[in-house]
Each structure stands twice: as structure tokens, then as C-alpha cells.
Coordinates of C-alpha atoms in Angstrom, one line a residue:
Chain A
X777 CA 31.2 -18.7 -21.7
X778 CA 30.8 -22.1 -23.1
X779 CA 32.0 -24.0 -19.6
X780 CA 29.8 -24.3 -16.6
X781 CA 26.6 -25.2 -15.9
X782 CA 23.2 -23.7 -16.3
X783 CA 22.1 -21.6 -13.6
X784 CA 18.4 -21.4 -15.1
X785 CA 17.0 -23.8 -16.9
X786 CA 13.6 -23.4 -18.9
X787 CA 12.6 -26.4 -19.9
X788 CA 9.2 -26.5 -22.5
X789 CA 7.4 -23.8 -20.3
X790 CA 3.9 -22.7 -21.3
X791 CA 1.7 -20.1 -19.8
X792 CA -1.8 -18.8 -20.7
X793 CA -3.5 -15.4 -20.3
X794 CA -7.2 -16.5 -20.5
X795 CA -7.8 -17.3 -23.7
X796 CA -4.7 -16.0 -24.9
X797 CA -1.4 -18.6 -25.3
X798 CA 1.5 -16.7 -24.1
X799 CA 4.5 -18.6 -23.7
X800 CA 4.1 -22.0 -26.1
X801 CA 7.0 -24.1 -25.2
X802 CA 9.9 -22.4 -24.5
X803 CA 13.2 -24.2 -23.6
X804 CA 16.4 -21.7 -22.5
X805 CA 19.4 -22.2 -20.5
X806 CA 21.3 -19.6 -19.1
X807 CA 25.0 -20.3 -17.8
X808 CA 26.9 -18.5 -15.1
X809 CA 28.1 -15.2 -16.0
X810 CA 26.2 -15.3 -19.6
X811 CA 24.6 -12.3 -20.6
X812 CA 21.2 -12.9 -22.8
X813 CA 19.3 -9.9 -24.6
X814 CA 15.9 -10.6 -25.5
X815 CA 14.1 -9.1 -28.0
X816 CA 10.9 -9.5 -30.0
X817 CA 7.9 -7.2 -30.7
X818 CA 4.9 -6.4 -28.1
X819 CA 3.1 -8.8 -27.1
X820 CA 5.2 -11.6 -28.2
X821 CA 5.7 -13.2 -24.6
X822 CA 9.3 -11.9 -23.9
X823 CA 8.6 -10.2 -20.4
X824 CA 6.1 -12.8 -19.5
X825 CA 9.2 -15.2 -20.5
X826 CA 11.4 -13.1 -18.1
X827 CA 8.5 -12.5 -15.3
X828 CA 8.3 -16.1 -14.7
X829 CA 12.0 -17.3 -14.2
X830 CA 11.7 -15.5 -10.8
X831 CA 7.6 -16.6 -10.6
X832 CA 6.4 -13.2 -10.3
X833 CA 4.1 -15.0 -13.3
X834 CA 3.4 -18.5 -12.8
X835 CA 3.8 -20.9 -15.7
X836 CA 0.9 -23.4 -16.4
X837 CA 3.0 -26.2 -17.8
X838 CA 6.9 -27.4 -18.3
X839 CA 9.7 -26.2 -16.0
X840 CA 12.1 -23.3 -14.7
X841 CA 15.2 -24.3 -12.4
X842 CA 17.1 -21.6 -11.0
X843 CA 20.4 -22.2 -9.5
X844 CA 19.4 -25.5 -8.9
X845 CA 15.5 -25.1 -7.1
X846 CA 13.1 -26.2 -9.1
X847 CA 10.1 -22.9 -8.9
X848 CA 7.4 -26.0 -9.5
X849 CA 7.9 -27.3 -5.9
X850 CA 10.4 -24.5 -4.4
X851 CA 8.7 -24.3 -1.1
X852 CA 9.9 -21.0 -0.5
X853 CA 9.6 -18.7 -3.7
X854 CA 11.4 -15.9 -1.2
X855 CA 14.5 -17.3 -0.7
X856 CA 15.0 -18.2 -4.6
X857 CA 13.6 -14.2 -5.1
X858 CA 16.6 -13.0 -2.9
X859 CA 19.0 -14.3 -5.5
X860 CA 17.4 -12.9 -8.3
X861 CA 17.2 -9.3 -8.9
X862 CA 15.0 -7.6 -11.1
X863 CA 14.8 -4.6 -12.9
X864 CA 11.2 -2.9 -13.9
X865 CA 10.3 -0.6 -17.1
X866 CA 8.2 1.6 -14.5
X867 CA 11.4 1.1 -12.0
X868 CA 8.8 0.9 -8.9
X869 CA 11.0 2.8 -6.3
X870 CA 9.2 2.6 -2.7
X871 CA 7.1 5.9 -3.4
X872 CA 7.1 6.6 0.2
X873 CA 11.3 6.1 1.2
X874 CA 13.8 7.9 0.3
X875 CA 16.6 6.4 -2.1
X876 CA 18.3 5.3 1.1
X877 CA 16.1 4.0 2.7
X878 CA 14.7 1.9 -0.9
X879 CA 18.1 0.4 -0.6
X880 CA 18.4 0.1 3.3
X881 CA 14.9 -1.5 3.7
X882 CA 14.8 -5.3 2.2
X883 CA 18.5 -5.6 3.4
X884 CA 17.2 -5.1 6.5
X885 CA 14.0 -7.0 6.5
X886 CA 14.8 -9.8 3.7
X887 CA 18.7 -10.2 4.3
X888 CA 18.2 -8.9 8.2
X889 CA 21.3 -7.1 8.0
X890 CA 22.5 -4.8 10.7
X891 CA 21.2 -1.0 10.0
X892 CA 24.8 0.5 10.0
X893 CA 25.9 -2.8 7.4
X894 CA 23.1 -1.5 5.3
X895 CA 23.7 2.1 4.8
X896 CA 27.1 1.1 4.3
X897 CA 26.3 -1.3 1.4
X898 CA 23.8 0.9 -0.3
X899 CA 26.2 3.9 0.1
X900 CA 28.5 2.0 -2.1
X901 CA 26.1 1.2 -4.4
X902 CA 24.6 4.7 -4.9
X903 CA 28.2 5.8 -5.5
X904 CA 28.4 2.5 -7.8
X905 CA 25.5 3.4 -9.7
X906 CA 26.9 7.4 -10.0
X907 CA 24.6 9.2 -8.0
X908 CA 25.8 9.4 -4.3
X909 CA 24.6 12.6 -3.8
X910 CA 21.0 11.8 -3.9
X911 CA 20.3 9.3 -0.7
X912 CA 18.2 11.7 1.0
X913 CA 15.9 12.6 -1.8
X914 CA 12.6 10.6 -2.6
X915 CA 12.0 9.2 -5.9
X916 CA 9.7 11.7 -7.5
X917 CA 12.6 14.3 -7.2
X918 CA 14.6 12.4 -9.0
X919 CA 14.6 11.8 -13.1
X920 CA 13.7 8.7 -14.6
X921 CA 17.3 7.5 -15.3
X922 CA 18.4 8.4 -11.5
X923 CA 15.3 6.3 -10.5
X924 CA 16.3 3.3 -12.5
X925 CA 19.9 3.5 -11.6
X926 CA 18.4 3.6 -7.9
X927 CA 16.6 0.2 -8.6
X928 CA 19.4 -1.3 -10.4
X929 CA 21.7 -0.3 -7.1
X930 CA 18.2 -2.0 -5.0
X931 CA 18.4 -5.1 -6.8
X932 CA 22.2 -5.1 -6.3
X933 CA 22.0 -4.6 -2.1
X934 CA 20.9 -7.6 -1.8
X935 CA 23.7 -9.6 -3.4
X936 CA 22.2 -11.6 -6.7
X937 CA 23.1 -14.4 -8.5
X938 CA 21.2 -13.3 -11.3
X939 CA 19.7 -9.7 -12.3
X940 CA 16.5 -9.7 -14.9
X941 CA 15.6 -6.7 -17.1
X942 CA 12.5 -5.9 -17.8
X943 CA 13.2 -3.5 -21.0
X944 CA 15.1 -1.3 -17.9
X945 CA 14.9 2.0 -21.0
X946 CA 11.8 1.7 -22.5
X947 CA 10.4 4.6 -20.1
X948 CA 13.2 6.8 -20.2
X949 CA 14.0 10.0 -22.3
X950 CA 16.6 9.6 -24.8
X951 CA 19.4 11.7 -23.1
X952 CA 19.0 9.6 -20.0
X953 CA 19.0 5.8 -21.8
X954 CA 22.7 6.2 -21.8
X955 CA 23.2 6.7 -18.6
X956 CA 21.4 3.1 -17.6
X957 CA 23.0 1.4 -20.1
X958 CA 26.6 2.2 -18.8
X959 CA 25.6 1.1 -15.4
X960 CA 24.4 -2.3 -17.0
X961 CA 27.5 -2.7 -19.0
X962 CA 29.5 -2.1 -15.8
X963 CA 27.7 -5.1 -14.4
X964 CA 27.9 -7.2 -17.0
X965 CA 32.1 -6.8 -17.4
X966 CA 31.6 -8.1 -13.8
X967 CA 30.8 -11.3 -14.6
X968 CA 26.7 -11.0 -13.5
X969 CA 24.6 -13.5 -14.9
X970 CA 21.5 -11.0 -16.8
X971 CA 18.9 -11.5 -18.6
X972 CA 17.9 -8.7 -20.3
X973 CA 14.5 -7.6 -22.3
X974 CA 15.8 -4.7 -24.4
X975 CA 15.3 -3.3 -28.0
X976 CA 19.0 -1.3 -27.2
X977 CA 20.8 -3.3 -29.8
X978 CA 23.9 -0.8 -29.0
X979 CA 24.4 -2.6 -25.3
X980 CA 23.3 -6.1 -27.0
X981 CA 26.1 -5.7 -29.9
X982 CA 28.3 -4.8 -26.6
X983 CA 27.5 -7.1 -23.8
X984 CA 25.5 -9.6 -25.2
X985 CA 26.6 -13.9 -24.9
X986 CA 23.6 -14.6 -26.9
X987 CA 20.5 -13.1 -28.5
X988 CA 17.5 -14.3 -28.6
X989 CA 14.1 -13.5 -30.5
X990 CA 11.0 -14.5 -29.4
X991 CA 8.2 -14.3 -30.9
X992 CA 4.2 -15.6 -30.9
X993 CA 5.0 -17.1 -27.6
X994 CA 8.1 -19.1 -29.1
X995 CA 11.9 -18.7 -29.5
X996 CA 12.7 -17.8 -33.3
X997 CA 16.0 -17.5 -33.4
X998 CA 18.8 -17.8 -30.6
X999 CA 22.5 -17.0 -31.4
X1000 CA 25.6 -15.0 -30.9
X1001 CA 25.1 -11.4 -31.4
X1002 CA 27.7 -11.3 -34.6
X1003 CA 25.4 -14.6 -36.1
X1004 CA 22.3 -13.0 -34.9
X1005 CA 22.8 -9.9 -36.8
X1006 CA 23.6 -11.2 -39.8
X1007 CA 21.0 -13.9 -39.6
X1008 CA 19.3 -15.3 -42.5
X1009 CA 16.0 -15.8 -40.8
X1010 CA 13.6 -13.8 -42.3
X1011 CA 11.1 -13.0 -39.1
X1012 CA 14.6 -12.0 -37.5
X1013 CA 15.7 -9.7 -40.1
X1014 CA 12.5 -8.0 -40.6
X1015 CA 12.3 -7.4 -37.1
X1016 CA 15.9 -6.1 -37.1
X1017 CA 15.1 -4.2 -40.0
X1018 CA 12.5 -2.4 -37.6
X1019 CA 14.6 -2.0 -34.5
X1020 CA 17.5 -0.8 -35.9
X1021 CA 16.2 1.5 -38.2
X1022 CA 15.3 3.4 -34.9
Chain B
X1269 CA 10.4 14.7 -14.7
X1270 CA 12.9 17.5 -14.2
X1271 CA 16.2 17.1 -12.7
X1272 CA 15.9 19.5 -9.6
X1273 CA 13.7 18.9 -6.5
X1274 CA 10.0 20.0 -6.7
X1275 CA 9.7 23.8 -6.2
X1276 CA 6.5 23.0 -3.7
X1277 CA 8.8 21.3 -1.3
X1278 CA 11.7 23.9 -1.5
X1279 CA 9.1 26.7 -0.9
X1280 CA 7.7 25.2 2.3
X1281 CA 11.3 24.6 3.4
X1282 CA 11.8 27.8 3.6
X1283 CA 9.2 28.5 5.1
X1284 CA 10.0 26.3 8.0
X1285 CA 13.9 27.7 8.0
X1286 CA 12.4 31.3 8.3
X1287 CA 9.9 29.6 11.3
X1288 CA 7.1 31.5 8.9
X1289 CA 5.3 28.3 8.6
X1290 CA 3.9 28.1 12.5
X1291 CA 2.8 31.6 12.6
X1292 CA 1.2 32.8 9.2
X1293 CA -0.3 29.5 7.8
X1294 CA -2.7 28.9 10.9
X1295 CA -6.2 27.2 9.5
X1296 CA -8.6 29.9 9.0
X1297 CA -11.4 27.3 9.9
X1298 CA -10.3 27.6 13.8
X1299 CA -12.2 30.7 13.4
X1300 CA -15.4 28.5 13.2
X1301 CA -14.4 26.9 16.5
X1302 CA -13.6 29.4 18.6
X1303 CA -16.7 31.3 17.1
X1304 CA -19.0 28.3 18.4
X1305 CA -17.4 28.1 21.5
X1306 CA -17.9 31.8 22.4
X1307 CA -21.4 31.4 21.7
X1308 CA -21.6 28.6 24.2
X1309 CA -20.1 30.7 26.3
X1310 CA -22.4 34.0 26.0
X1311 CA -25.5 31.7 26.5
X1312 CA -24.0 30.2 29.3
X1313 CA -23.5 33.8 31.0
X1314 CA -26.0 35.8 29.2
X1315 CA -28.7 33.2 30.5
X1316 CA -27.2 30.7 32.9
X1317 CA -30.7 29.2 34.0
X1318 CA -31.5 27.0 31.2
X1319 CA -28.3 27.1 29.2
X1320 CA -25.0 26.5 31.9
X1321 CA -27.3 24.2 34.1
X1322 CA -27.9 22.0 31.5
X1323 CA -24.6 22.1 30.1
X1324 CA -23.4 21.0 33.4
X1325 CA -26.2 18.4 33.7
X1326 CA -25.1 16.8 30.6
X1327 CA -21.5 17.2 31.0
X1328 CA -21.5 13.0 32.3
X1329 CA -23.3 12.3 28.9
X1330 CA -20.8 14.4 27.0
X1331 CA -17.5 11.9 28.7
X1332 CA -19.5 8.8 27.6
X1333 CA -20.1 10.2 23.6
X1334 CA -16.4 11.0 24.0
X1335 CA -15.5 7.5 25.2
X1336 CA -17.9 5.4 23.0
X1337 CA -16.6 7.4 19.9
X1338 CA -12.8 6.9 20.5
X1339 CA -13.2 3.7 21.8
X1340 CA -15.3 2.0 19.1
X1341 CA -13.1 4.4 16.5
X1342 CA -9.9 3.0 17.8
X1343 CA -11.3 -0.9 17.5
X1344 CA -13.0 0.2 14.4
X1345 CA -9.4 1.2 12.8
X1346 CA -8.6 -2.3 13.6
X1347 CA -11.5 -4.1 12.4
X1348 CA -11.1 -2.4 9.5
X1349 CA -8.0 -3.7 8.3
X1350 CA -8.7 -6.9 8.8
X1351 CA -11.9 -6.4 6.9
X1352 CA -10.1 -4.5 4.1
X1353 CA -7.0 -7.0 3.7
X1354 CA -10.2 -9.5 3.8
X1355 CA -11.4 -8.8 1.0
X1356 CA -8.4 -8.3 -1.0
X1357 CA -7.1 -12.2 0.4
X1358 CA -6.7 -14.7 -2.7
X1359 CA -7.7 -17.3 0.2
X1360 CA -11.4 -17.8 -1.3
X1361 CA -12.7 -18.7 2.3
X1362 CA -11.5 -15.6 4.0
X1363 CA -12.4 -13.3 1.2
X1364 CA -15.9 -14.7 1.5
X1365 CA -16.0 -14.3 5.2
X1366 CA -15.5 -10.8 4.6
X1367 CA -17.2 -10.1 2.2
X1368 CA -20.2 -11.3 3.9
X1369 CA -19.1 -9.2 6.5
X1370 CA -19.0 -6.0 5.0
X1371 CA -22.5 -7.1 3.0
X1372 CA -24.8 -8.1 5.5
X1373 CA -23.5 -5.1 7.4
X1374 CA -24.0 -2.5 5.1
X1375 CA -27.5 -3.6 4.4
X1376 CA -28.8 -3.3 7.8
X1377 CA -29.7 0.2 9.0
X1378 CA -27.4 0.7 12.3
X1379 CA -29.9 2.0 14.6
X1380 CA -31.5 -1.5 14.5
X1381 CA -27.9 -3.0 14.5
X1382 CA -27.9 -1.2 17.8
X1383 CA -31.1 -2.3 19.2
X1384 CA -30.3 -6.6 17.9
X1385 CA -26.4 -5.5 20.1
X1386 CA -28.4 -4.8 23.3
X1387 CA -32.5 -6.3 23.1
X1388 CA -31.5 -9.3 20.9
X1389 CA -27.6 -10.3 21.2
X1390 CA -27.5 -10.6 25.1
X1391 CA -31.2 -13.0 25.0
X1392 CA -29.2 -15.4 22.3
X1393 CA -26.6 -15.4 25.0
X1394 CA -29.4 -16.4 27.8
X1395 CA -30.6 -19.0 25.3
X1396 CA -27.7 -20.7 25.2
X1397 CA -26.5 -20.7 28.4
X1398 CA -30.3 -21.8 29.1
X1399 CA -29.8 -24.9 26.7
X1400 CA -25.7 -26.1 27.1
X1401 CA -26.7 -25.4 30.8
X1402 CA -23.8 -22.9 31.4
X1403 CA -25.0 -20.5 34.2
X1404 CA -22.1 -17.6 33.5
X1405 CA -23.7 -17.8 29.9
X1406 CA -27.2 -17.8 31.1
X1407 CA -26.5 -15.2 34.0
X1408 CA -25.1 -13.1 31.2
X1409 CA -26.4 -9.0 31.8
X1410 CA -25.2 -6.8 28.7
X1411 CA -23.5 -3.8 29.9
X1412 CA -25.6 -0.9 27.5
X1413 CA -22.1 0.8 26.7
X1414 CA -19.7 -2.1 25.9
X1415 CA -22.6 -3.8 23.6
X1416 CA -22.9 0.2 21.9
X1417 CA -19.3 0.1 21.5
X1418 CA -19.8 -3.5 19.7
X1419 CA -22.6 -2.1 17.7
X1420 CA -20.5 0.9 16.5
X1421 CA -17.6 -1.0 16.0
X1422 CA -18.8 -3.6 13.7
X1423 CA -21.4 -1.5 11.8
X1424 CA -18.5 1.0 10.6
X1425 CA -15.7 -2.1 10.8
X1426 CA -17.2 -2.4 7.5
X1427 CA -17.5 0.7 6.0
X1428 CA -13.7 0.9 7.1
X1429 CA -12.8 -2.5 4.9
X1430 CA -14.1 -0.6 2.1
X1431 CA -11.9 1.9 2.8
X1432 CA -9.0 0.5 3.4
X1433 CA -9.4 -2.1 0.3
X1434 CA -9.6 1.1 -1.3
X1435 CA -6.7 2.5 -0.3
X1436 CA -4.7 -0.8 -0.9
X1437 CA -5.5 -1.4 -4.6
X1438 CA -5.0 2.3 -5.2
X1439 CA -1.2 1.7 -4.5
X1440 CA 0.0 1.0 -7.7
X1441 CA 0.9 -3.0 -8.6
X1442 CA 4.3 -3.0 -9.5
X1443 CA 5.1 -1.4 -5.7
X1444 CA 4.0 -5.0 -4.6
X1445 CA 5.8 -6.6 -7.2
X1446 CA 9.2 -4.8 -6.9
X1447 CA 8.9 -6.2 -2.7
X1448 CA 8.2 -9.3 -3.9
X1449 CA 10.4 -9.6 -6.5
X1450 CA 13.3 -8.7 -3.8
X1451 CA 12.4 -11.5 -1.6
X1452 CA 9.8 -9.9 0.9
X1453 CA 6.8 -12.1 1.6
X1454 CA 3.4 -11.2 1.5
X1455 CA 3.3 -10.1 4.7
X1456 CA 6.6 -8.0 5.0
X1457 CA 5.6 -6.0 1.6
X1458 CA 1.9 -4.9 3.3
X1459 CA 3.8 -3.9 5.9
X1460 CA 6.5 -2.1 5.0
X1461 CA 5.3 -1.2 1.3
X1462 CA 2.0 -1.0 0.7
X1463 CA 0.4 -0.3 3.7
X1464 CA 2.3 2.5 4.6
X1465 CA 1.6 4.5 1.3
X1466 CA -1.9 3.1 1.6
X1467 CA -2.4 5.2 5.1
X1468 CA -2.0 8.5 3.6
X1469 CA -4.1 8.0 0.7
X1470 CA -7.3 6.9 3.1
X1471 CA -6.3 9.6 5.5
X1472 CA -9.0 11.7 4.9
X1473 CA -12.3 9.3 4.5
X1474 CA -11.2 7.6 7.7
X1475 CA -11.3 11.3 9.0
X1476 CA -14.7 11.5 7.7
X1477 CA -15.1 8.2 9.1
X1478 CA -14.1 9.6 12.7
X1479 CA -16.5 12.9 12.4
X1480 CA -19.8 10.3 11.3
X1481 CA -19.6 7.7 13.7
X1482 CA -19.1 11.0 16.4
X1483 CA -22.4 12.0 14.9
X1484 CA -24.1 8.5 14.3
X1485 CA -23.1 8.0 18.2
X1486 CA -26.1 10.0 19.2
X1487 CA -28.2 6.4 18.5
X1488 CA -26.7 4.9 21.2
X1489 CA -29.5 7.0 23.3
X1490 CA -32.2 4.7 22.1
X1491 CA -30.3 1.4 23.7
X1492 CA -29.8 2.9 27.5
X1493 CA -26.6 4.4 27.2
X1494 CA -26.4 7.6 29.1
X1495 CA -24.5 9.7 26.1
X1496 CA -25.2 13.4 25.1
X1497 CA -28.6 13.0 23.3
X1498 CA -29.8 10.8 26.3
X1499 CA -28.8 13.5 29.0
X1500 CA -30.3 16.1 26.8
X1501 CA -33.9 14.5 26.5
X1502 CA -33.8 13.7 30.3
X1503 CA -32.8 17.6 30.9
X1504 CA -35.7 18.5 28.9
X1505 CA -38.6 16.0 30.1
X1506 CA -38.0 17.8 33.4
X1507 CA -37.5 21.0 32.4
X1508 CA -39.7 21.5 29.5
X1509 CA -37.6 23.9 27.2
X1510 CA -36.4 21.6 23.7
X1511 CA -35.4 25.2 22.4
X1512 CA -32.6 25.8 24.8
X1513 CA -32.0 22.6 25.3
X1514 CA -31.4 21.6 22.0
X1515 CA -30.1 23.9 20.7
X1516 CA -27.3 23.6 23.7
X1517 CA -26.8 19.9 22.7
X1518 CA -26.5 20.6 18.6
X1519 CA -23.8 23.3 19.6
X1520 CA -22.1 20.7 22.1
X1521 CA -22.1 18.4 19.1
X1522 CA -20.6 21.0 16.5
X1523 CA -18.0 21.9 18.3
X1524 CA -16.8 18.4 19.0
X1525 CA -17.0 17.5 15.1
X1526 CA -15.4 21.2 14.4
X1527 CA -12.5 19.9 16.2
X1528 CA -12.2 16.8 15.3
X1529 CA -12.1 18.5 11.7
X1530 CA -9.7 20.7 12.3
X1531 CA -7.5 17.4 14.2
X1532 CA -8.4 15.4 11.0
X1533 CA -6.8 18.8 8.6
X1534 CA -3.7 18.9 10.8
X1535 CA -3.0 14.7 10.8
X1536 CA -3.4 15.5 6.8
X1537 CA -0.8 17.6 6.5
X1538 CA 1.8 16.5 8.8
X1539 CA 1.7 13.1 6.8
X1540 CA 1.9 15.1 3.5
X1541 CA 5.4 15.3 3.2
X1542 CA 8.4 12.9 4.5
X1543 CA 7.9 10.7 7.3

């Protein structure tokens, strides 16, 4: 995990809500394969952190390169988007396709793959992601983890670099967080690069390169999870103290 | 959310299995239409002097209310969007343009939109031809149906924007944001995201839409268009009876917006469920 090179680089980024300073100068670079958790309480600027490494927020000042296209002058935000997946708390399934055709859609429009390549590759996925059985149904028929497992198999169909999660279990019932979380630690055995906003400290003990906790709009602490949980910092232990007491 | 498929949907496929659906769930309200139309009818036999002469003497006028509705609704669904997605563009100059649009619009009742299309549009026309010395421009003779249609068709282009803009933003934001965030542009998520979810939720007040400017198309009497209204109040200034003419022409009318109801209802429900 130490070898090769960043494949995103934050560099000093700063971003304001109104009156509000979100991000205040955060650096981060994320290597090849790495697999970051980030946590931090509400508010603190972790999603907004994670929203604008694929510019679906746009950063007022500093930096963000992305397998090697910087987003300040990329001329084409699209084609850096393809290699980025991303994952949503409210998982945002196409309301009106089925599973299917959520997968079969952007392949075929974004990648402008062949129809029959597409239902092939999100076939695979749907069986990747454990639920293979439910192309034909539409989203509201299916439970919240089967919905984020669909959007996690989405991201996947169309072949990213990198994957972002956007605290992917934050809207789920209990019973079903498991079930998300196995599909993520599938991923991350793979070797994906993911960036991960999560307060499951169970699949950041497991699959986690590095931990980070962000807080105020600034990185607090940043280490390896064994260092991270048995940090002396004391804004990281109390929040630890808080999360894991859950 | 519960694991198994909503009951609704089961229920109404089996409905559909059992071919129950076609037979027992027909729309009560057709009951209005046929009622109306049977009472065209008995006039129209009981007392054919006034009642099936007229009809047949306004039947031209009853084509061109047909056409000027469904013409100016078809150009009006058009408008519309462009009007809508207008004034949802993060282009300040285009959001301006339509906004203006749908402002002065609204603000100006359409029967004297209507009147400026025919009296005043086509003399602006003249003036200018007059002036750049372009004799097509200054030859120019408004045709009274095409500049109704234009009348219609911008007056409720903007009611339409509104509409649709409503429609658009009540699609919720992270449906844009999961298209973009997969590489779609713009463009590609209207189309393939938004918009279509959009459609079904403005279903029925562009319905609405259809069954007012049907209704509203009556003004176009007042520029020299031959439509319904028109052929009704040349009936009667040679004929002297408003009762039976009138009430002839309201009937005419109700059962042309009854249908349309009923056409609106059935649109509605198809696009309910899957497809």
C-alpha cells in the first residue's frame, strides 16, 4: 500500500456554503488500491470533502487531481465522472427503471455499449452484488439494502477507477447494514481504490489503509486503523468514544 | 420498506391474468358522455328544425375548434418545455428570457393577446416591410387561424413552463445527481432521468391544460376565425333562437371536454405503472 502514486490528490481545498466555511484547507492523497474511511460528526465537511473529488460540489479554492486531470480546468467533468463511482446515503435508483434497466442505461448512453454487452455486464453484477433474482423489479419493491447493493452494482457497470461512499448505511435498517457492508468488503479485497464516509468502524477495522477524522472543515487526525484507534488525540478519542459506544 | 412486492401491483396483476381488468373496471364517468350525447341526439330527432340544422350548420366550425385546439396544444407541449427547462437554466440570460416570457404573458388577459396576434401583429409586419422596403413583408395578410393558433400557443406556452418547471424540480435532486455523478451530461440526465419521471407527475395539469385551452378556444370567434362559437352566433343572427342555439353549442362543447376527460383519465392510468 505504500508503493504507487496518488490517484487523487487534494491539495489545500476550501469550499464555502454562504456564510458557512466548509472545507478549510484540506490536503489528502489517495493511492491505487488504498482504502480510506472517513469519519467525523455532522456537519463537519466529510461528505462535502467526498462530494467534491468527483465535483458534484465545487471547491472555491486549492486543488483536486484525479487520476491525473486536474477538476480546476478538466474540460470535460463527464469523462473524469465515468471513472469515479459513487455511492449515495438515499441510494438514488432511477425511480422510473427497473433494476435492469438502472444498470443497463448509463452503459449504454455514457459508455455506448452494445444493449446485449450491457445486460450481460449488469447480470453479472446483480449476481455479484447477491441479488440476481431481482432485475425485473423497480426500486420501491425492493428494501433499502437490495436498493443500495443495486447502486453499488450501477456504479460498478461502468468500470471505475475509484468508488466514493457517501455514508452507503446511514439509511438502512440494522439487519440489512450487513448485507452492504459484505458487498464493500468484497470490493475492497479486489484491489478498488474507495473512499468511504462511514461511522461502521467494524468494516473500517476490516478494510481500512487509513482513517481519517475530519472535523470543523479540517483533517484532525489521519492514520492506520490499528494507530487510529488507539490514538492519543483527544477530539479523536472522544469522538471514538461516541461511535463506538453505538 | 418490506421485502415483497407491493400488494397494489400484485392485485391488479391479477386482475389483468384473469382479463377482469378490461371488463369490470370501465370508468363510470363514460356514463356522463354517452348521457350528453343521447341528449344531442333526442333534440336532434325530437325537433330537427332548429336543433339538427344547426348542428349541421356548425359542423365546419366544430373541425376548426378541433384543429386550432390540437394544433396549438401539440405546439403548446413544445413551447412549454422550452419554457419550463428555461426557467430552471443556470444560464442567467436564458433564464431571464423566460422568465420574461412566462411574466409578460401571464399578465396580459388572452382575449386581447388574441386581438394584438391578428389587428396588431400583422400591421407591425406592414410597418416594417413599409420602412426596410421589403414588399413580401409589407404585402404580408395574416391568415385569422394560423395567427389564433400563435395566440393560443404562446399565451398557454407559458402556463405550460410553469408546469413543467414544476414537474422538473419535484423530481427529487439526488436522481440528477446519481446521472451525473455516473458520467451523463446535462442533457442525457433530462432526458433519460428526469424528464421521464417528470412526465407522469405533470400528467394531469397538462390534462387540465388540454380541457382549458379547448374551452378558452371559443375567443378565437372575436378575431375572424370561423370556430364553434363563430358558427353558432351566425346560425342565430339569422335564425333568431339563442335558446336552441346555445344551448346546442354548450352541449357540442361538453361533450368535446367530457371526452377529452375521460382521454386525459385513461393516458393517467396507463402511465401509472411500468413503462
Amino acid at each position: 500500500m505504500n508503493s504507487g502514486e496518488p490517484i487523487i490528490q487534494i491539495k489545500d481545498v476550501h469550499k464555502h456554503f454562504g456564510r458557512v466555511h466548509a472545507l478549510r484547507g484540506v490536503s489528502l492523497d489517495v493511492r491505487k488500491g488504498e482504502v480510506v474511511v472517513i469519519i467525523g460528526p455532522s456537519g463537519s465537511g466529510k461528505s462535502t470533502l467526498l462530494r467534491c473529488i468527483n465535483r458534484l460540489e465545487e471547491y472555491d479554492a486549492g486543488n483536486i487531481v484525479v487520476d491525473g486531470i486536474s477538476l480546476d480546468n478538466a474540460k470535460n467533468i463527464n469523462i473524469v465522472r465515468q471513472e469515479i463511482g459513487m455511492v449515495f446515503q438515499s441510494f438514488n435508483l432511477f425511480a422510473h427503471l427497473t433494476v435492469l434497466k438502472n444498470l443497463v442505461l448509463t452503459q449504454r448512453v455514457v459508455r455506448k455499449r452494445s444493449n446485449e454487452e450491457s445486460e450481460r455486464i449488469a447480470l453479472e453484477l446483480l449476481n455479484k452484488v447477491g441479488i440476481p433474482d431481482k432485475a425485473e423489479a423497480f426500486p420501491i419493491q425492493l428494501s433499502g439494502g437490495q436498493q443500495q447493493r443495486v447502486a453499488i452494482a450501477r456504479a460498478l457497470a461502468m468500470n471505475p477507477k475509484i468508488m466514493l461512499f457517501d455514508e452507503p448505511t446511514s439509511a438502512l435498517d440494522p439487519e440489512m447494514i450487513k448485507e452492504v457492508l459484505d458487498v464493500m468488503l468484497d470490493l475492497a479485497k479486489e484491489g478498488m481504490t474507495m473512499v468511504v464516509v462511514s461511522h461502521e468502524m467494524g468494516f473500517a477495522r476490516a478494510a481500512a489503509d487509513r482513517m481519517i477524522l475530519v472535523d470543523e472543515g479540517q483533517i484532525v487526525e489521519e492514520a492506520v486503523p490499528d494507530k487510529f484507534f488507539a490514538s492519543t488525540n483527544e477530539r479523536t478519542k472522544l469522538f471514538l468514544s461516541k461511535v463506538l459506544h453505538m | 420498506m418490506a421485502e415483497q412486492p407491493e400488494p397494489s401491483s400484485n392485485g391488479s396483476k391479477l386482475l389483468r391474468t384473469l382479463g377482469v381488468e378490461s371488463t369490470m373496471r370501465i370508468d363510470p364517468w363514460w356514463g356522463l358522455v354517452v348521457l350528453v350525447i343521447i341528449l344531442i341526439v333526442v333534440l336532434c330527432v325530437v325537433s330537427a328544425d332548429p336543433f339538427w340544422n344547426m348542428l349541421r350548420f356548425v359542423s365546419d366550425g366544430i373541425l376548426i375548434t378541433v384543429i386550432i385546439t390540437v394544433s396549438s396544444f401539440v405546439l403548446v407541449l413544445v413551447l412549454g418545455l422550452f419554457g419550463g427547462l428555461g426557467r430552471l437554466s443556470q444560464n442567467r440570460f436564458i433564464y431571464a428570457l423566460a422568465t420574461v416570457y412566462v411574466e409578460i404573458v401571464r399578465g396580459i388577459p388572452l382575449l386581447v393577446q388574441l386581438i394584438w396576434w391578428y389587428y396588431a401583429f400583422p400591421a407591425v409586419i406592414k410597418e416594417v416591410g413599409n420602412s426596410l422596403g421589403i414588399q413580401v413583408l409589407a404585402d404580408y395578410q395574416a391568415n385569422p387561424i394560423a395567427m389564433a393558433i400563435v395566440g393560443m400557443t404562446v399565451c398557454y406556452g407559458a402556463y405550460m413552463s410553469e408546469i413543467y418547471r414544476a414537474g422538473i424540480q419535484s423530481i427529487p435532486r439526488g436522481q440528477m445527481e446519481a446521472a451525473r455523478s455516473l458520467g451523463m451530461t446535462r442533457f442525457q440526465a433530462m432526458r433519460h432521468i428526469i424528464l421521464p419521471q417528470a412526465i407522469r407527475v405533470v400528467l394531469p395539469p397538462v390534462g387540465n391544460e388540454f380541457i382549458a385551452l379547448l374551452k378558452d378556444s371559443s375567443l378565437v370567434s372575436v378575431v375572424a376565425v370561423t370556430d364553434l362559437t363563430r358558427r353558432g352566433r351566425e346560425y342565430m343572427s339569422t335564425h333568431f333562437n339563442p335558446i336552441e342555439t346555445w344551448t346546442m353549442v354548450a352541449l357540442v362543447y361538453l361533450v368535446m371536454t367530457l371526452l377529452s376527460a375521460r382521454g386525459v383519465a385513461w393516458i393517467e392510468k396507463r402511465s401509472k405503472f411500468e413503462r
